[in-house]
mmCIF file of C-alpha atoms in Angstrom:
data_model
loop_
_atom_site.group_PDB
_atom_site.id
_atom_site.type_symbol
_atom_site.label_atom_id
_atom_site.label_comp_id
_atom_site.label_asym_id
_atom_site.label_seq_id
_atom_site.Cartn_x
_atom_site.Cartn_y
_atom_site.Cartn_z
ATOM 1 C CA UNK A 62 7.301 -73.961 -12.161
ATOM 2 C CA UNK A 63 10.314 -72.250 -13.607
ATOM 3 C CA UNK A 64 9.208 -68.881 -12.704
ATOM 4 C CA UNK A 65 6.034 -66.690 -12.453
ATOM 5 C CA UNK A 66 4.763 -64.808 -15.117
ATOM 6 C CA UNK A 67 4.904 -60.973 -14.980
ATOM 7 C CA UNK A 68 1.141 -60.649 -13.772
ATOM 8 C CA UNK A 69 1.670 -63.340 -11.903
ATOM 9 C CA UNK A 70 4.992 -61.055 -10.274
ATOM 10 C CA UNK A 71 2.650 -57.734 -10.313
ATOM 11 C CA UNK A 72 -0.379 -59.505 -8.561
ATOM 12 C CA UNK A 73 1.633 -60.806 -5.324
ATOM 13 C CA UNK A 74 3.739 -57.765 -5.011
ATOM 14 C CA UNK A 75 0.446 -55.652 -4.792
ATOM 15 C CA UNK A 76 -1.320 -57.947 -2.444
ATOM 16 C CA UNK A 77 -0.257 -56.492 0.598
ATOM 17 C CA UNK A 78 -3.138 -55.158 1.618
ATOM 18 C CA UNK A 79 -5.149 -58.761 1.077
ATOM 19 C CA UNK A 80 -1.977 -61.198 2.935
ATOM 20 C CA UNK A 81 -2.967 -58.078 5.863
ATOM 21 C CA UNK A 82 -6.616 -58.903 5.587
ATOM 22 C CA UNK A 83 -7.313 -55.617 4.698
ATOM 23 C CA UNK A 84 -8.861 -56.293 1.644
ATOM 24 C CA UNK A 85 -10.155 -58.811 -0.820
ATOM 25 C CA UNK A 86 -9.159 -60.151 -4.133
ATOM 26 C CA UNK A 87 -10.500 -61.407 -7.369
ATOM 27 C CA UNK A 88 -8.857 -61.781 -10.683
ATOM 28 C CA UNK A 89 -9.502 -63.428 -13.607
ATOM 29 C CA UNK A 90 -6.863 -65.110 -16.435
ATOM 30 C CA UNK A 91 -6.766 -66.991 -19.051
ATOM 31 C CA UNK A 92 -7.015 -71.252 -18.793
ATOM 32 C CA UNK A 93 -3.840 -72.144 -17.765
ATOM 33 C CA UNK A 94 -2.701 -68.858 -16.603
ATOM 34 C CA UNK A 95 -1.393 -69.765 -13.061
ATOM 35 C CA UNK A 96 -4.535 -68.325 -10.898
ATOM 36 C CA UNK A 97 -4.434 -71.137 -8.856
ATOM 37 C CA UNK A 98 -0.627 -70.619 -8.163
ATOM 38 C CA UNK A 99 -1.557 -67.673 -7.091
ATOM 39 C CA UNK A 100 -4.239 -68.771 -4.818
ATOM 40 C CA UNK A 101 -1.614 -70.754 -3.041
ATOM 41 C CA UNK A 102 0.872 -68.702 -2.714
ATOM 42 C CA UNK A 103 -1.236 -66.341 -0.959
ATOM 43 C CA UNK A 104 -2.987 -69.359 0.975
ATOM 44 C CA UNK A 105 0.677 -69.828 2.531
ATOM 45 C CA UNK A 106 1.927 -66.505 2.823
ATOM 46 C CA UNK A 107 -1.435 -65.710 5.386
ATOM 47 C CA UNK A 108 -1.311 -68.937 7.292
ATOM 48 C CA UNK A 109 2.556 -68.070 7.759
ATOM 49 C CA UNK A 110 2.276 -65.241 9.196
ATOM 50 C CA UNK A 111 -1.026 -65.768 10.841
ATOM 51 C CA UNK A 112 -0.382 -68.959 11.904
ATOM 52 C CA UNK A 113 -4.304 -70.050 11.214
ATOM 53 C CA UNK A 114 -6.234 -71.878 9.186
ATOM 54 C CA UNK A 115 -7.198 -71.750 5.693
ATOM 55 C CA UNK A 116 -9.749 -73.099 3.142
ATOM 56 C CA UNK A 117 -9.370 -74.108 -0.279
ATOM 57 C CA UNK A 118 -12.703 -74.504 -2.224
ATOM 58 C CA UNK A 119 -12.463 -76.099 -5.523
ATOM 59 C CA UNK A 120 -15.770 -77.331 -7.664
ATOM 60 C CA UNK A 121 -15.182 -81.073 -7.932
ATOM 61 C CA UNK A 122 -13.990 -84.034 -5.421
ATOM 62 C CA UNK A 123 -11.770 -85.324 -7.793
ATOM 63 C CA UNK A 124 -10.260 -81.788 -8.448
ATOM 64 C CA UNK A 125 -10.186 -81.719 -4.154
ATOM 65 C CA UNK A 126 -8.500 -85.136 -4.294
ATOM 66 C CA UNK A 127 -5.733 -84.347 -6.183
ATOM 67 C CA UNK A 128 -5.040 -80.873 -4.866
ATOM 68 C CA UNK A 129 -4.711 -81.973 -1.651
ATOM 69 C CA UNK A 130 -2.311 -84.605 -2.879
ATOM 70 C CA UNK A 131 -0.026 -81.594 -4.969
ATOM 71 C CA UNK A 132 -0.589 -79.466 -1.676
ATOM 72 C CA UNK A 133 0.549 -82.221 0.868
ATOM 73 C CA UNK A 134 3.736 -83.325 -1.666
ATOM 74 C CA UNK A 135 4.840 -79.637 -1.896
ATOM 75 C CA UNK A 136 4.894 -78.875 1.866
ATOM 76 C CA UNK A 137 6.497 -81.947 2.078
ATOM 77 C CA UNK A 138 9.175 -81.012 0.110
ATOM 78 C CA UNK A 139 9.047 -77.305 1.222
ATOM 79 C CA UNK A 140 10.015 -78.099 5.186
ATOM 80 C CA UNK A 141 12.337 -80.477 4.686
ATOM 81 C CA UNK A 142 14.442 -78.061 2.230
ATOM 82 C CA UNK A 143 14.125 -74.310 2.123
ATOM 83 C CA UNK A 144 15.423 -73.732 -0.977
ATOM 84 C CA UNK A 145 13.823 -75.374 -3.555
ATOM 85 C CA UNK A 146 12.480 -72.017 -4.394
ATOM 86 C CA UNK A 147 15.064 -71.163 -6.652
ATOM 87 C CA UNK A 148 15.422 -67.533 -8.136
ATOM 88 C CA UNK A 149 15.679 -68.216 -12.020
ATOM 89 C CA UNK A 150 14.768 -64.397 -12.848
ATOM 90 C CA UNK A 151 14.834 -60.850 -11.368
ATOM 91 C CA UNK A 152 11.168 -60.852 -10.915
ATOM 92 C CA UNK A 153 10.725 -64.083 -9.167
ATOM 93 C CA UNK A 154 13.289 -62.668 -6.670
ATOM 94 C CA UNK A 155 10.650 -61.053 -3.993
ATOM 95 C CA UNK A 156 8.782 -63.623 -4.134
ATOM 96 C CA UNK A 157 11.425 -66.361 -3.583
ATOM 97 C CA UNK A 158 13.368 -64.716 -1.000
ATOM 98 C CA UNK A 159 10.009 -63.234 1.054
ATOM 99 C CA UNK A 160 8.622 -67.238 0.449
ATOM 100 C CA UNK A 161 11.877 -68.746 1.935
ATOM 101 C CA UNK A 162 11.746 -66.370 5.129
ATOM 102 C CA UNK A 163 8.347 -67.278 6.167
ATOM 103 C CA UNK A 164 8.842 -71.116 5.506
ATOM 104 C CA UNK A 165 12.495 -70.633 7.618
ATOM 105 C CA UNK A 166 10.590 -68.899 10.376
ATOM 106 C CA UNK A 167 7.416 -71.262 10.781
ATOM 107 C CA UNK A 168 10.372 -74.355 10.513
ATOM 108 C CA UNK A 169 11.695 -72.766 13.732
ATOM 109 C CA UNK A 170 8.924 -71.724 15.533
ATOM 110 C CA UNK A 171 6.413 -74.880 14.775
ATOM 111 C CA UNK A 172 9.429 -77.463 14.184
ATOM 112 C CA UNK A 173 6.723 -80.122 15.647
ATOM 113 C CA UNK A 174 3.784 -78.464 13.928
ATOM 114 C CA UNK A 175 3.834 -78.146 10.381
ATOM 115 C CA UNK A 176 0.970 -76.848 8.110
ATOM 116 C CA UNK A 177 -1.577 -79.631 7.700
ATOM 117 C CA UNK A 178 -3.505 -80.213 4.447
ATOM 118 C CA UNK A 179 -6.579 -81.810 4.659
ATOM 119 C CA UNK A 180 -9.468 -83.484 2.307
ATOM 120 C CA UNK A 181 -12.557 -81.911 4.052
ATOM 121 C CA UNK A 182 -14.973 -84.695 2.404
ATOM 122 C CA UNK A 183 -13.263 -87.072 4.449
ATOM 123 C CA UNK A 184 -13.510 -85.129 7.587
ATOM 124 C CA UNK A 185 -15.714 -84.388 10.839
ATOM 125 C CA UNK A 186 -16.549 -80.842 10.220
ATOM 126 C CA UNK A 187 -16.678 -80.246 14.051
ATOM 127 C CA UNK A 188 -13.021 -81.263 14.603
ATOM 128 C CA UNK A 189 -12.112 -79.280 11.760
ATOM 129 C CA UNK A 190 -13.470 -75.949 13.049
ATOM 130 C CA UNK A 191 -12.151 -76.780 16.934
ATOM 131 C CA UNK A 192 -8.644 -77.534 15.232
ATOM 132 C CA UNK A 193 -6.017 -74.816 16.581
ATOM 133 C CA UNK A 194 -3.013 -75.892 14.692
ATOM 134 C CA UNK A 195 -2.025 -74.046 11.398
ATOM 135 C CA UNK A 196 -3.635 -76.266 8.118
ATOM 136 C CA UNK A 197 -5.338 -75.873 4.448
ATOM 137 C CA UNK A 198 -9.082 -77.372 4.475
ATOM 138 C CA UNK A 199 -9.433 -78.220 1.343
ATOM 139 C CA UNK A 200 -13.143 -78.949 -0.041
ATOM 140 C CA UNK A 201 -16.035 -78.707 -2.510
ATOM 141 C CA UNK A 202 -18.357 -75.666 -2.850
ATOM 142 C CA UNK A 203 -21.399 -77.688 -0.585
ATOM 143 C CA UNK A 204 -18.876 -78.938 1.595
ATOM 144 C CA UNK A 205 -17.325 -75.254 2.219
ATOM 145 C CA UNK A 206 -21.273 -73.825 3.323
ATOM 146 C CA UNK A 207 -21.113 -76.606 5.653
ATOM 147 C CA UNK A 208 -17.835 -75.938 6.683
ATOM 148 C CA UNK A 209 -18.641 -72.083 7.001
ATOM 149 C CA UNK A 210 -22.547 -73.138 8.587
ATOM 150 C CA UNK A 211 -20.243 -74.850 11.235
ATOM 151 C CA UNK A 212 -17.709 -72.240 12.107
ATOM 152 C CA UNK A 213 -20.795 -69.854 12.295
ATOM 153 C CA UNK A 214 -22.754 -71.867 15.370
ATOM 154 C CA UNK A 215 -19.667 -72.256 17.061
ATOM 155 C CA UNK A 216 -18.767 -68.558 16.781
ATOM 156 C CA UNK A 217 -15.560 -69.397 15.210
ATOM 157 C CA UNK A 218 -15.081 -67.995 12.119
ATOM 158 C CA UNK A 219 -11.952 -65.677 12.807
ATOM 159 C CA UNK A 220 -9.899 -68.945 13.262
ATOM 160 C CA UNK A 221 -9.689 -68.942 9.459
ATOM 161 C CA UNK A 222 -7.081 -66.674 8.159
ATOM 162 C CA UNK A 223 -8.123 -67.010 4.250
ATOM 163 C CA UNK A 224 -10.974 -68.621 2.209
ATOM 164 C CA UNK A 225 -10.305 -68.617 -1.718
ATOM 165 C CA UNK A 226 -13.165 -69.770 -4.013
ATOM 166 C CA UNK A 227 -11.390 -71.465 -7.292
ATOM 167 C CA UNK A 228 -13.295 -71.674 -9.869
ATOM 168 C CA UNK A 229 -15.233 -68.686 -9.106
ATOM 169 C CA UNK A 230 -17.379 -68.421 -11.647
ATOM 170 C CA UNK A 231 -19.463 -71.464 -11.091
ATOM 171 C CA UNK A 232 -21.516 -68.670 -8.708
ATOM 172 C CA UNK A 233 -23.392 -68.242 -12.339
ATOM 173 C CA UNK A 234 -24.295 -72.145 -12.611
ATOM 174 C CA UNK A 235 -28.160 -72.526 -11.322
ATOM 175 C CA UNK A 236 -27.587 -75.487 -9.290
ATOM 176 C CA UNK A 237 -24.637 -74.743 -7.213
ATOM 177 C CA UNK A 238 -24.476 -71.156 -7.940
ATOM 178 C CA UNK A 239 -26.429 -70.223 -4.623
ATOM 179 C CA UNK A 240 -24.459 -72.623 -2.665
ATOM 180 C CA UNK A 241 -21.294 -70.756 -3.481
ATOM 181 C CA UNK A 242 -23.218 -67.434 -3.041
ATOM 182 C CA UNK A 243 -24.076 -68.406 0.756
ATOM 183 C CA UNK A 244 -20.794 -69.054 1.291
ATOM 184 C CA UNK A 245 -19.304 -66.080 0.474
ATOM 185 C CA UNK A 246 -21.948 -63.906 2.073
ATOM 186 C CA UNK A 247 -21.449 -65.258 5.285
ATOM 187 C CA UNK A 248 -17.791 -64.472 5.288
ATOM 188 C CA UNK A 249 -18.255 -61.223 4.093
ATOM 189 C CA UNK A 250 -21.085 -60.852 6.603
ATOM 190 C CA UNK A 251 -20.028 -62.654 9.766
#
């Protein structure tokens, strides 16, 4: 990525209030449009300054699978240099600079500790939820309800910072459309 579109641009720079956890976002764009960009960016920019853990729930293991793969490479990448963020307009220029200064601090303060990214299908659920390190869980919609169904018992829920449903509109399909409507009630609910 070059540099973010303009909505792109408009959509984190008016996203205060949902990085604070003051409110919630949805918004919809054309196929290809960079939502998921999006989704990540703000998936960092919370677990950076939260220092918590986030999940990532995509409809298909093979879609999982290679996220966490693009996730895991870009981290990568990200803490051992800074700056490959590079400003190549004015209005990627927020962004790039604000994205640099959280990735410097967390370097300094978690030097041993870096953000995790981890393939939930793969996973025990109950180490997962008891994990206290900073990491991106990502996972499938019936994978996420379990996820969620576990943080619940445990009375754990507030150690995740962010939750972001891709693929959002599966909620209409009738077989997994209730699964992905569970989920999201009991973070709105807990």
């Amino acid at each position: 990525v070059r540099q973010l579109y303009q909505w792109q641009v408009e959509c984190l720079a008016s996203c205060t209030n949902v990085v604070a956890g003051q409110q919630h976002l949805v918004y919809s764009a054309p196929t290809s449009g960079g939502k998921t960009l999006i989704a990540e960016i703000l998936i960092l920019r919370r677990i950076l300054q939260l220092n918590c853990c986030a999940l990532f729930v995509l409809p298909y293991n093979s879609v999982v699978a290679e996220k966490t793969r693009s996730v895991s490479k870009f981290l990568h990448f990200a803490f051992m240099n800074t700056y490959i963020l590079h400003v190549t307009s004015r209005c990627d220029y927020y962004f790039c600079s604000y994205f640099r200064s959280l990735l410097r601090t967390h370097n300094h303060l978690n030097s041993a500790n870096p953000i995790r990214v981890c393939d939930l299908s793969t996973r025990s659920l109950r180490k997962w939820t008891k994990r206290k390190t900073t990491a991106i869980g990502i996972c499938t919609i019936e994978k996420s309800n379990k996820v969620l169904n576990q943080y619940c018992l445990e009375s754990t829920l507030n150690r995740l910072g962010v939750v972001v449903f891709d693929e959002f509109h599966m909620v209409q399909d009738l077989a997994r459309g209730p699964t992905l409507e569970m989920a999201v009630a009991k973070i709105l609910c807990w």
